[in-house]
GROMACS .gro file of C-alpha atoms in nm:
model
  377
    1MET     CA    1  -2.724  -4.463  -0.676
    2GLU     CA    2  -2.994  -4.199  -0.638
    3SER     CA    3  -2.883  -3.862  -0.508
    4ALA     CA    4  -3.071  -3.668  -0.242
    5LEU     CA    5  -3.181  -3.420  -0.511
    6SER     CA    6  -3.330  -3.694  -0.730
    7ARG     CA    7  -3.521  -3.839  -0.434
    8ARG     CA    8  -3.665  -3.509  -0.317
    9LEU     CA    9  -3.699  -3.324  -0.651
   10PRO     CA   10  -3.680  -3.577  -0.934
   11LEU     CA   11  -3.776  -3.322  -1.201
   12ALA     CA   12  -3.504  -3.082  -1.081
   13ALA     CA   13  -3.247  -3.363  -1.093
   14PHE     CA   14  -3.370  -3.454  -1.443
   15ALA     CA   15  -3.338  -3.089  -1.548
   16TRP     CA   16  -2.983  -3.067  -1.413
   17GLU     CA   17  -2.892  -3.383  -1.603
   18ASN     CA   18  -3.030  -3.230  -1.923
   19LEU     CA   19  -2.822  -2.916  -1.871
   20THR     CA   20  -2.500  -3.112  -1.816
   21ARG     CA   21  -2.546  -3.288  -2.150
   22ALA     CA   22  -2.469  -2.959  -2.329
   23LYS     CA   23  -2.203  -2.823  -2.097
   24ALA     CA   24  -2.061  -2.553  -2.324
   25ARG     CA   25  -2.403  -2.405  -2.401
   26THR     CA   26  -2.502  -2.424  -2.034
   27VAL     CA   27  -2.184  -2.253  -1.917
   28LEU     CA   28  -2.227  -1.973  -2.170
   29ALA     CA   29  -2.589  -1.916  -2.067
   30MET     CA   30  -2.488  -1.908  -1.698
   31ALA     CA   31  -2.202  -1.671  -1.782
   32GLY     CA   32  -2.453  -1.429  -1.933
   33ILE     CA   33  -2.651  -1.417  -1.609
   34THR     CA   34  -2.331  -1.393  -1.404
   35ILE     CA   35  -2.211  -1.093  -1.605
   36GLY     CA   36  -2.552  -0.928  -1.576
   37VAL     CA   37  -2.564  -0.976  -1.198
   38VAL     CA   38  -2.205  -0.851  -1.161
   39ALA     CA   39  -2.287  -0.541  -1.367
   40LEU     CA   40  -2.600  -0.464  -1.167
   41ALA     CA   41  -2.459  -0.539  -0.820
   42SER     CA   42  -2.107  -0.401  -0.860
   43LEU     CA   43  -2.224  -0.076  -1.020
   44GLY     CA   44  -2.473  -0.033  -0.737
   45MET     CA   45  -2.206  -0.106  -0.476
   46PHE     CA   46  -1.969   0.139  -0.646
   47GLY     CA   47  -2.233   0.412  -0.622
   48ALA     CA   48  -2.296   0.335  -0.253
   49ALA     CA   49  -1.923   0.328  -0.169
   50PHE     CA   50  -1.862   0.651  -0.362
   51GLU     CA   51  -2.146   0.825  -0.179
   52GLN     CA   52  -2.015   0.705   0.158
   53SER     CA   53  -1.659   0.814   0.076
   54GLN     CA   54  -1.782   1.162  -0.018
   55LEU     CA   55  -1.983   1.191   0.303
   56ASN     CA   56  -1.681   1.075   0.505
   57THR     CA   57  -1.465   1.350   0.357
   58VAL     CA   58  -1.708   1.619   0.466
   59ASP     CA   59  -1.767   1.493   0.821
   60ASP     CA   60  -1.624   1.816   0.963
   61VAL     CA   61  -1.865   2.019   0.757
   62THR     CA   62  -2.171   1.806   0.832
   63GLN     CA   63  -2.104   1.821   1.208
   64THR     CA   64  -2.051   2.196   1.212
   65VAL     CA   65  -2.290   2.489   1.226
   66TRP     CA   66  -2.145   2.814   1.097
   67VAL     CA   67  -2.279   3.158   1.186
   68THR     CA   68  -2.213   3.475   0.990
   69PRO     CA   69  -2.367   3.824   1.006
   70GLY     CA   70  -2.721   3.806   0.864
   71ASP     CA   71  -2.890   4.026   0.606
   72ASP     CA   72  -3.044   4.242   0.878
   73ALA     CA   73  -2.724   4.282   1.082
   74GLU     CA   74  -2.592   4.636   1.127
   75PHE     CA   75  -2.234   4.511   1.148
   76GLN     CA   76  -1.999   4.339   0.904
   77GLN     CA   77  -1.807   4.127   1.155
   78PHE     CA   78  -1.882   3.976   1.495
   79GLN     CA   79  -1.748   4.142   1.806
   80ARG     CA   80  -1.679   3.970   2.138
   81ASP     CA   81  -2.029   4.034   2.272
   82HIS     CA   82  -2.182   3.868   1.966
   83VAL     CA   83  -1.965   3.559   2.023
   84ASP     CA   84  -2.062   3.558   2.392
   85ARG     CA   85  -2.430   3.552   2.294
   86ILE     CA   86  -2.373   3.256   2.061
   87GLU     CA   87  -2.179   3.070   2.333
   88GLN     CA   88  -2.466   3.128   2.578
   89SER     CA   89  -2.713   2.982   2.325
   90THR     CA   90  -2.550   2.640   2.289
   91ASP     CA   91  -2.372   2.376   2.495
   92ASP     CA   92  -2.147   2.270   2.204
   93PRO     CA   93  -1.790   2.401   2.156
   94VAL     CA   94  -1.770   2.737   1.979
   95TYR     CA   95  -1.477   2.845   1.759
   96THR     CA   96  -1.405   3.183   1.605
   97LEU     CA   97  -1.240   3.260   1.272
   98LYS     CA   98  -1.066   3.572   1.150
   99THR     CA   99  -0.992   3.600   0.779
  100ALA     CA  100  -0.786   3.856   0.589
  101HIS     CA  101  -0.584   3.880   0.269
  102ALA     CA  102  -0.220   3.980   0.251
  103GLU     CA  103   0.091   3.969   0.038
  104VAL     CA  104   0.296   3.669   0.150
  105THR     CA  105   0.661   3.639   0.055
  106GLY     CA  106   0.874   3.327   0.082
  107LEU     CA  107   1.235   3.254  -0.013
  108ARG     CA  108   1.207   3.373  -0.371
  109GLU     CA  109   0.839   3.409  -0.456
  110SER     CA  110   0.564   3.644  -0.346
  111THR     CA  111   0.186   3.609  -0.382
  112ASP     CA  112  -0.148   3.726  -0.247
  113ALA     CA  113  -0.295   3.473  -0.008
  114SER     CA  114  -0.565   3.431   0.255
  115VAL     CA  115  -0.459   3.467   0.617
  116HIS     CA  116  -0.664   3.281   0.879
  117GLY     CA  117  -0.669   3.309   1.256
  118LEU     CA  118  -0.854   3.026   1.435
  119SER     CA  119  -0.932   3.012   1.804
  120ASP     CA  120  -0.835   2.640   1.812
  121PRO     CA  121  -0.661   2.555   1.483
  122ARG     CA  122  -0.588   2.192   1.575
  123SER     CA  123  -0.961   2.119   1.567
  124PHE     CA  124  -0.980   2.209   1.197
  125VAL     CA  125  -0.641   2.137   1.038
  126THR     CA  126  -0.391   1.852   1.037
  127VAL     CA  127  -0.017   1.912   1.044
  128ARG     CA  128   0.194   1.741   0.776
  129ASP     CA  129   0.536   1.868   0.885
  130GLY     CA  130   0.634   2.043   1.209
  131ARG     CA  131   0.387   2.105   1.493
  132LEU     CA  132   0.128   2.346   1.627
  133PRO     CA  133   0.165   2.400   2.004
  134SER     CA  134  -0.151   2.397   2.215
  135ALA     CA  135  -0.076   2.752   2.333
  136TRP     CA  136   0.024   2.893   1.996
  137ARG     CA  137   0.155   3.250   2.017
  138SER     CA  138   0.411   3.290   1.738
  139GLY     CA  139   0.510   3.152   1.400
  140ALA     CA  140   0.309   3.063   1.092
  141ALA     CA  141   0.153   2.747   0.953
  142VAL     CA  142   0.145   2.728   0.574
  143GLY     CA  143  -0.091   2.532   0.351
  144PRO     CA  144   0.068   2.272   0.120
  145GLU     CA  145  -0.005   2.452  -0.207
  146LEU     CA  146   0.123   2.785  -0.076
  147ALA     CA  147   0.434   2.613   0.066
  148ASP     CA  148   0.508   2.475  -0.281
  149THR     CA  149   0.444   2.814  -0.443
  150LEU     CA  150   0.674   2.997  -0.200
  151ASP     CA  151   0.920   2.707  -0.181
  152VAL     CA  152   0.926   2.714   0.199
  153GLY     CA  153   0.924   2.446   0.468
  154VAL     CA  154   0.945   2.415   0.845
  155GLY     CA  155   1.220   2.643   0.979
  156ASP     CA  156   1.206   2.890   0.689
  157SER     CA  157   1.056   3.235   0.715
  158VAL     CA  158   0.762   3.399   0.542
  159THR     CA  159   0.672   3.765   0.538
  160VAL     CA  160   0.304   3.856   0.580
  161ASP     CA  161   0.233   4.222   0.500
  162GLY     CA  162   0.588   4.317   0.601
  163GLU     CA  163   0.602   4.111   0.922
  164THR     CA  164   0.833   3.810   0.927
  165HIS     CA  165   0.713   3.482   1.076
  166ARG     CA  166   0.902   3.154   1.117
  167VAL     CA  167   0.721   2.857   0.959
  168VAL     CA  168   0.642   2.612   1.240
  169ALA     CA  169   0.421   2.376   1.038
  170VAL     CA  170   0.318   2.279   0.687
  171LEU     CA  171  -0.043   2.160   0.683
  172GLU     CA  172  -0.214   1.863   0.520
  173SER     CA  173  -0.453   1.943   0.238
  174THR     CA  174  -0.800   2.027   0.368
  175GLY     CA  175  -0.976   1.992   0.035
  176ARG     CA  176  -1.223   2.231  -0.123
  177SER     CA  177  -1.515   2.105   0.086
  178SER     CA  178  -1.360   2.217   0.416
  179LEU     CA  179  -1.508   2.513   0.602
  180VAL     CA  180  -1.161   2.657   0.659
  181GLN     CA  181  -0.965   2.610   0.339
  182THR     CA  182  -0.595   2.639   0.415
  183ASP     CA  183  -0.437   2.472   0.111
  184ASP     CA  184  -0.322   2.805  -0.033
  185ALA     CA  185  -0.338   3.011   0.286
  186VAL     CA  186  -0.133   3.110   0.589
  187LEU     CA  187  -0.250   3.029   0.941
  188LEU     CA  188  -0.137   3.269   1.215
  189PRO     CA  189  -0.214   3.291   1.587
  190GLN     CA  190  -0.550   3.464   1.609
  191SER     CA  191  -0.408   3.757   1.807
  192GLN     CA  192  -0.177   3.840   1.513
  193VAL     CA  193  -0.449   3.862   1.247
  194GLU     CA  194  -0.549   4.227   1.233
  195THR     CA  195  -0.917   4.254   1.141
  196GLY     CA  196  -1.215   4.444   1.274
  197GLY     CA  197  -1.366   4.130   1.431
  198TYR     CA  198  -1.457   3.770   1.360
  199SER     CA  199  -1.585   3.678   1.014
  200THR     CA  200  -1.738   3.344   1.118
  201VAL     CA  201  -1.832   3.163   1.437
  202MET     CA  202  -1.841   2.782   1.415
  203VAL     CA  203  -2.023   2.543   1.649
  204ARG     CA  204  -1.908   2.182   1.641
  205ALA     CA  205  -2.170   1.913   1.724
  206ASP     CA  206  -2.124   1.538   1.785
  207SER     CA  207  -2.298   1.424   1.466
  208PRO     CA  208  -2.468   1.563   1.154
  209ALA     CA  209  -2.811   1.507   1.312
  210ALA     CA  210  -2.704   1.693   1.628
  211ALA     CA  211  -2.567   1.975   1.411
  212PHE     CA  212  -2.903   2.013   1.235
  213GLU     CA  213  -3.080   2.037   1.574
  214THR     CA  214  -2.823   2.286   1.702
  215SER     CA  215  -2.872   2.495   1.389
  216ASP     CA  216  -3.247   2.516   1.445
  217GLU     CA  217  -3.204   2.600   1.814
  218LEU     CA  218  -2.948   2.874   1.743
  219ASP     CA  219  -3.165   3.028   1.474
  220ALA     CA  220  -3.462   3.035   1.712
  221ARG     CA  221  -3.265   3.181   2.004
  222LEU     CA  222  -3.053   3.435   1.815
  223ASN     CA  223  -3.302   3.571   1.564
  224GLY     CA  224  -3.644   3.719   1.601
  225ARG     CA  225  -3.826   3.865   1.303
  226LYS     CA  226  -3.496   3.990   1.163
  227GLU     CA  227  -3.205   3.774   1.055
  228VAL     CA  228  -2.917   3.928   1.246
  229TYR     CA  229  -2.728   3.598   1.267
  230ALA     CA  230  -2.720   3.383   0.951
  231VAL     CA  231  -2.716   3.029   1.091
  232GLN     CA  232  -2.622   2.765   0.833
  233ASP     CA  233  -2.564   2.391   0.827
  234ALA     CA  234  -2.494   2.123   0.566
  235GLU     CA  235  -2.844   1.969   0.565
  236SER     CA  236  -2.955   2.126   0.238
  237ALA     CA  237  -2.617   2.052   0.077
  238ILE     CA  238  -2.642   1.687   0.185
  239GLN     CA  239  -2.995   1.663   0.047
  240ARG     CA  240  -2.878   1.802  -0.288
  241PHE     CA  241  -2.583   1.561  -0.289
  242ARG     CA  242  -2.806   1.262  -0.211
  243SER     CA  243  -3.048   1.369  -0.486
  244GLN     CA  244  -2.762   1.387  -0.736
  245MET     CA  245  -2.630   1.048  -0.622
  246ALA     CA  246  -2.978   0.897  -0.664
  247THR     CA  247  -2.977   1.012  -1.027
  248ILE     CA  248  -2.630   0.863  -1.081
  249ASP     CA  249  -2.735   0.537  -0.909
  250THR     CA  250  -3.038   0.511  -1.138
  251PHE     CA  251  -2.813   0.557  -1.441
  252LEU     CA  252  -2.567   0.291  -1.318
  253LEU     CA  253  -2.846   0.046  -1.236
  254GLY     CA  254  -2.990   0.110  -1.583
  255ILE     CA  255  -2.659  -0.003  -1.736
  256GLY     CA  256  -2.661  -0.314  -1.515
  257GLY     CA  257  -3.026  -0.380  -1.601
  258VAL     CA  258  -2.949  -0.370  -1.974
  259SER     CA  259  -2.672  -0.627  -1.922
  260LEU     CA  260  -2.916  -0.850  -1.736
  261LEU     CA  261  -3.178  -0.807  -2.010
  262VAL     CA  262  -2.922  -0.921  -2.268
  263ALA     CA  263  -2.848  -1.225  -2.050
  264ALA     CA  264  -3.220  -1.303  -2.022
  265VAL     CA  265  -3.257  -1.291  -2.402
  266SER     CA  266  -2.960  -1.526  -2.425
  267ILE     CA  267  -3.132  -1.777  -2.194
  268LEU     CA  268  -3.455  -1.743  -2.393
  269ASN     CA  269  -3.260  -1.827  -2.707
  270VAL     CA  270  -3.085  -2.122  -2.541
  271MET     CA  271  -3.411  -2.263  -2.408
  272LEU     CA  272  -3.589  -2.220  -2.742
  273MET     CA  273  -3.306  -2.397  -2.926
  274SER     CA  274  -3.307  -2.670  -2.664
  275THR     CA  275  -3.684  -2.715  -2.701
  276ILE     CA  276  -3.659  -2.747  -3.079
  277GLU     CA  277  -3.365  -2.989  -3.064
  278ARG     CA  278  -3.537  -3.208  -2.802
  279LYS     CA  279  -3.877  -3.220  -2.966
  280GLY     CA  280  -3.855  -3.596  -3.010
  281GLU     CA  281  -3.743  -3.646  -2.649
  282ILE     CA  282  -4.033  -3.437  -2.524
  283GLY     CA  283  -4.271  -3.642  -2.740
  284VAL     CA  284  -4.140  -3.962  -2.579
  285LEU     CA  285  -4.191  -3.812  -2.232
  286ARG     CA  286  -4.550  -3.727  -2.317
  287ALA     CA  287  -4.603  -4.073  -2.466
  288VAL     CA  288  -4.481  -4.252  -2.150
  289GLY     CA  289  -4.715  -4.055  -1.927
  290TYR     CA  290  -4.560  -3.717  -1.854
  291ARG     CA  291  -4.834  -3.455  -1.832
  292ARG     CA  292  -4.814  -3.108  -1.987
  293LEU     CA  293  -4.757  -2.963  -1.642
  294ASP     CA  294  -4.462  -3.200  -1.587
  295VAL     CA  295  -4.299  -3.089  -1.914
  296LEU     CA  296  -4.365  -2.726  -1.824
  297ARG     CA  297  -4.204  -2.772  -1.482
  298LEU     CA  298  -3.906  -2.958  -1.630
  299LEU     CA  299  -3.822  -2.675  -1.872
  300LEU     CA  300  -3.878  -2.413  -1.604
  301TYR     CA  301  -3.645  -2.603  -1.370
  302GLU     CA  302  -3.379  -2.590  -1.639
  303SER     CA  303  -3.410  -2.212  -1.691
  304MET     CA  304  -3.425  -2.154  -1.314
  305LEU     CA  305  -3.113  -2.363  -1.257
  306LEU     CA  306  -2.931  -2.157  -1.520
  307GLY     CA  307  -3.039  -1.839  -1.343
  308VAL     CA  308  -2.975  -1.950  -0.984
  309VAL     CA  309  -2.627  -2.090  -1.049
  310GLY     CA  310  -2.534  -1.790  -1.267
  311ALA     CA  311  -2.670  -1.545  -1.008
  312VAL     CA  312  -2.485  -1.714  -0.718
  313LEU     CA  313  -2.160  -1.690  -0.913
  314GLY     CA  314  -2.243  -1.328  -0.999
  315VAL     CA  315  -2.301  -1.240  -0.632
  316GLY     CA  316  -1.968  -1.400  -0.537
  317VAL     CA  317  -1.777  -1.205  -0.803
  318SER     CA  318  -1.966  -0.885  -0.709
  319VAL     CA  319  -1.865  -0.918  -0.343
  320LEU     CA  320  -1.500  -0.959  -0.444
  321LEU     CA  321  -1.524  -0.650  -0.668
  322GLY     CA  322  -1.701  -0.467  -0.385
  323MET     CA  323  -1.407  -0.543  -0.155
  324LEU     CA  324  -1.168  -0.390  -0.409
  325ILE     CA  325  -1.393  -0.084  -0.445
  326ASN     CA  326  -1.418  -0.045  -0.065
  327ALA     CA  327  -1.041  -0.075  -0.029
  328GLN     CA  328  -0.992   0.206  -0.281
  329LEU     CA  329  -1.271   0.442  -0.172
  330LEU     CA  330  -1.319   0.361   0.198
  331SER     CA  331  -0.976   0.216   0.290
  332ASP     CA  332  -1.147  -0.094   0.431
  333PRO     CA  333  -1.234  -0.393   0.208
  334LEU     CA  334  -1.511  -0.504   0.446
  335ALA     CA  335  -1.677  -0.162   0.486
  336PHE     CA  336  -1.998  -0.275   0.317
  337THR     CA  337  -2.297  -0.055   0.388
  338ALA     CA  338  -2.649  -0.197   0.413
  339GLU     CA  339  -2.729  -0.021   0.085
  340ALA     CA  340  -2.433  -0.189  -0.090
  341LEU     CA  341  -2.537  -0.536   0.030
  342THR     CA  342  -2.891  -0.466  -0.087
  343TYR     CA  343  -2.759  -0.438  -0.443
  344THR     CA  344  -2.619  -0.795  -0.425
  345LEU     CA  345  -2.963  -0.923  -0.320
  346LEU     CA  346  -3.120  -0.710  -0.593
  347GLY     CA  347  -2.881  -0.859  -0.851
  348PHE     CA  348  -2.954  -1.214  -0.735
  349ALA     CA  349  -3.332  -1.154  -0.743
  350PHE     CA  350  -3.325  -0.995  -1.089
  351GLY     CA  351  -3.099  -1.272  -1.222
  352THR     CA  352  -3.326  -1.555  -1.107
  353VAL     CA  353  -3.651  -1.378  -1.200
  354ALA     CA  354  -3.516  -1.288  -1.547
  355SER     CA  355  -3.418  -1.654  -1.600
  356PHE     CA  356  -3.761  -1.775  -1.489
  357LEU     CA  357  -3.938  -1.533  -1.724
  358SER     CA  358  -3.706  -1.628  -2.010
  359GLY     CA  359  -3.801  -1.993  -1.966
  360LEU     CA  360  -4.177  -1.938  -1.964
  361TYR     CA  361  -4.237  -1.926  -2.341
  362PRO     CA  362  -4.010  -2.220  -2.434
  363ALA     CA  363  -4.165  -2.425  -2.151
  364TRP     CA  364  -4.518  -2.336  -2.260
  365LYS     CA  365  -4.429  -2.419  -2.623
  366ALA     CA  366  -4.284  -2.758  -2.525
  367ALA     CA  367  -4.574  -2.843  -2.292
  368ASN     CA  368  -4.832  -2.775  -2.563
  369ALA     CA  369  -4.662  -2.973  -2.841
  370ARG     CA  370  -4.871  -3.273  -2.950
  371PRO     CA  371  -4.690  -3.601  -2.869
  372VAL     CA  372  -4.763  -3.755  -3.213
  373GLU     CA  373  -4.635  -3.450  -3.400
  374ALA     CA  374  -4.332  -3.426  -3.172
  375LEU     CA  375  -4.242  -3.794  -3.234
  376ARG     CA  376  -4.300  -3.758  -3.607
  377ASP     CA  377  -4.072  -3.448  -3.626
   0.00000   0.00000   0.00000
C-alpha cells in the first residue's frame, strides 16, 4: 500500500527507504546533527538564562537612582535641605542612608564593621531571623556574615562603639551587587547613627527604564554648570554587562558551531560512502529513465532527511536541557526568554542547512556519473 508521503513526494519516500536500509549508519549520522544542535542551542540558552538570572539579582540596583555629593559640592554629606530639594525634584520615593564605621563586639568576638542607618530599611533588606518593626526605634539588625563572626543571634546583644543594642533581626545576604551591603554590617535605627549627615540619597523607580529617565531628570533639575549632586544609575553598568555577555555568547556559540561543523563533515562522509557503494544502483536508475536532476534531488532528499530528523531531535533535547537550566538559574523550568527560544530555531536552521550543504557534492557527483561507467563499476 502506498503511503501519503510516497504519493505526494515519491522521491522523498524513496530517499527515506534508502536511509532505512542502513539503519546503523543513518542513526549515527543523525546523532551527529542532534549533538551539534544540542550544543549550539543549549549553550545559547544557558547564556541567555545566565544573563537573565544576573539581571534579576540586581533588580533593586537597576530600579534605583543614587545621589551623592558631586565633585563641585562644598559639603561632604547631605543635610536635610539637600534631601528636601531632591524630594521636590521627583515624584518617586526617596530614601536616605547614613553610613559609619565602628567597633562591634558580640558574645566573644570583636571586629570593625560598617554601621548603616536607613530611612526605610525594609525596602532594602530582607530579614532571615527575627523582625524589623515598621516604626523601628531600638535594637540592631545584623548581617549574616557578621552574625557568624560575632556568634550572635536574635535576642543576644552587640556593643557598637560602647553602646549596647539587643539584636532584633539577622538579615538575609544582600550580595555584593546590592547598593546597601549589609552582609558584614550592623543596621541601626537612623536616629542612632551619629554622622554629620546623609552619605547617599536613593530614589526608587518602578522599572530600570523609569530609573534611567528619573536619573536624567534629576541631573537636569539639580545641577547647572557645576556638578553639586552626582546622580548615578545602573545604565552604564548594564551596558557593560550586556557587552561582556555578548562576548561570552559568541564564544559559546562558536563551540556549538564547531560541533555542528563536525556533524556536517560526518554527513558528507556518509553521503560520499553511500554514493560510492550505490554506484551500480544509480547507474540502473539512470538507465531506466531517471534524469540527472532526479538523482541529484534523491541524494539531497537523503541528506536533508538526516538533517531534519537529527535537528528535530536536537531541538527536543535542547528544550529539556533548557528546562533544567531554567530551574537552576531562574527557579522556573518554563521561564524561557525570547532570546533563549531563538537559539533553538537557530540550532534547527543550522542543522538542516549544514546537512543540505553536506549533501551537495555527493549528490552532484552521483548525478554526473555516466550510466555505462556506473553499471560497469
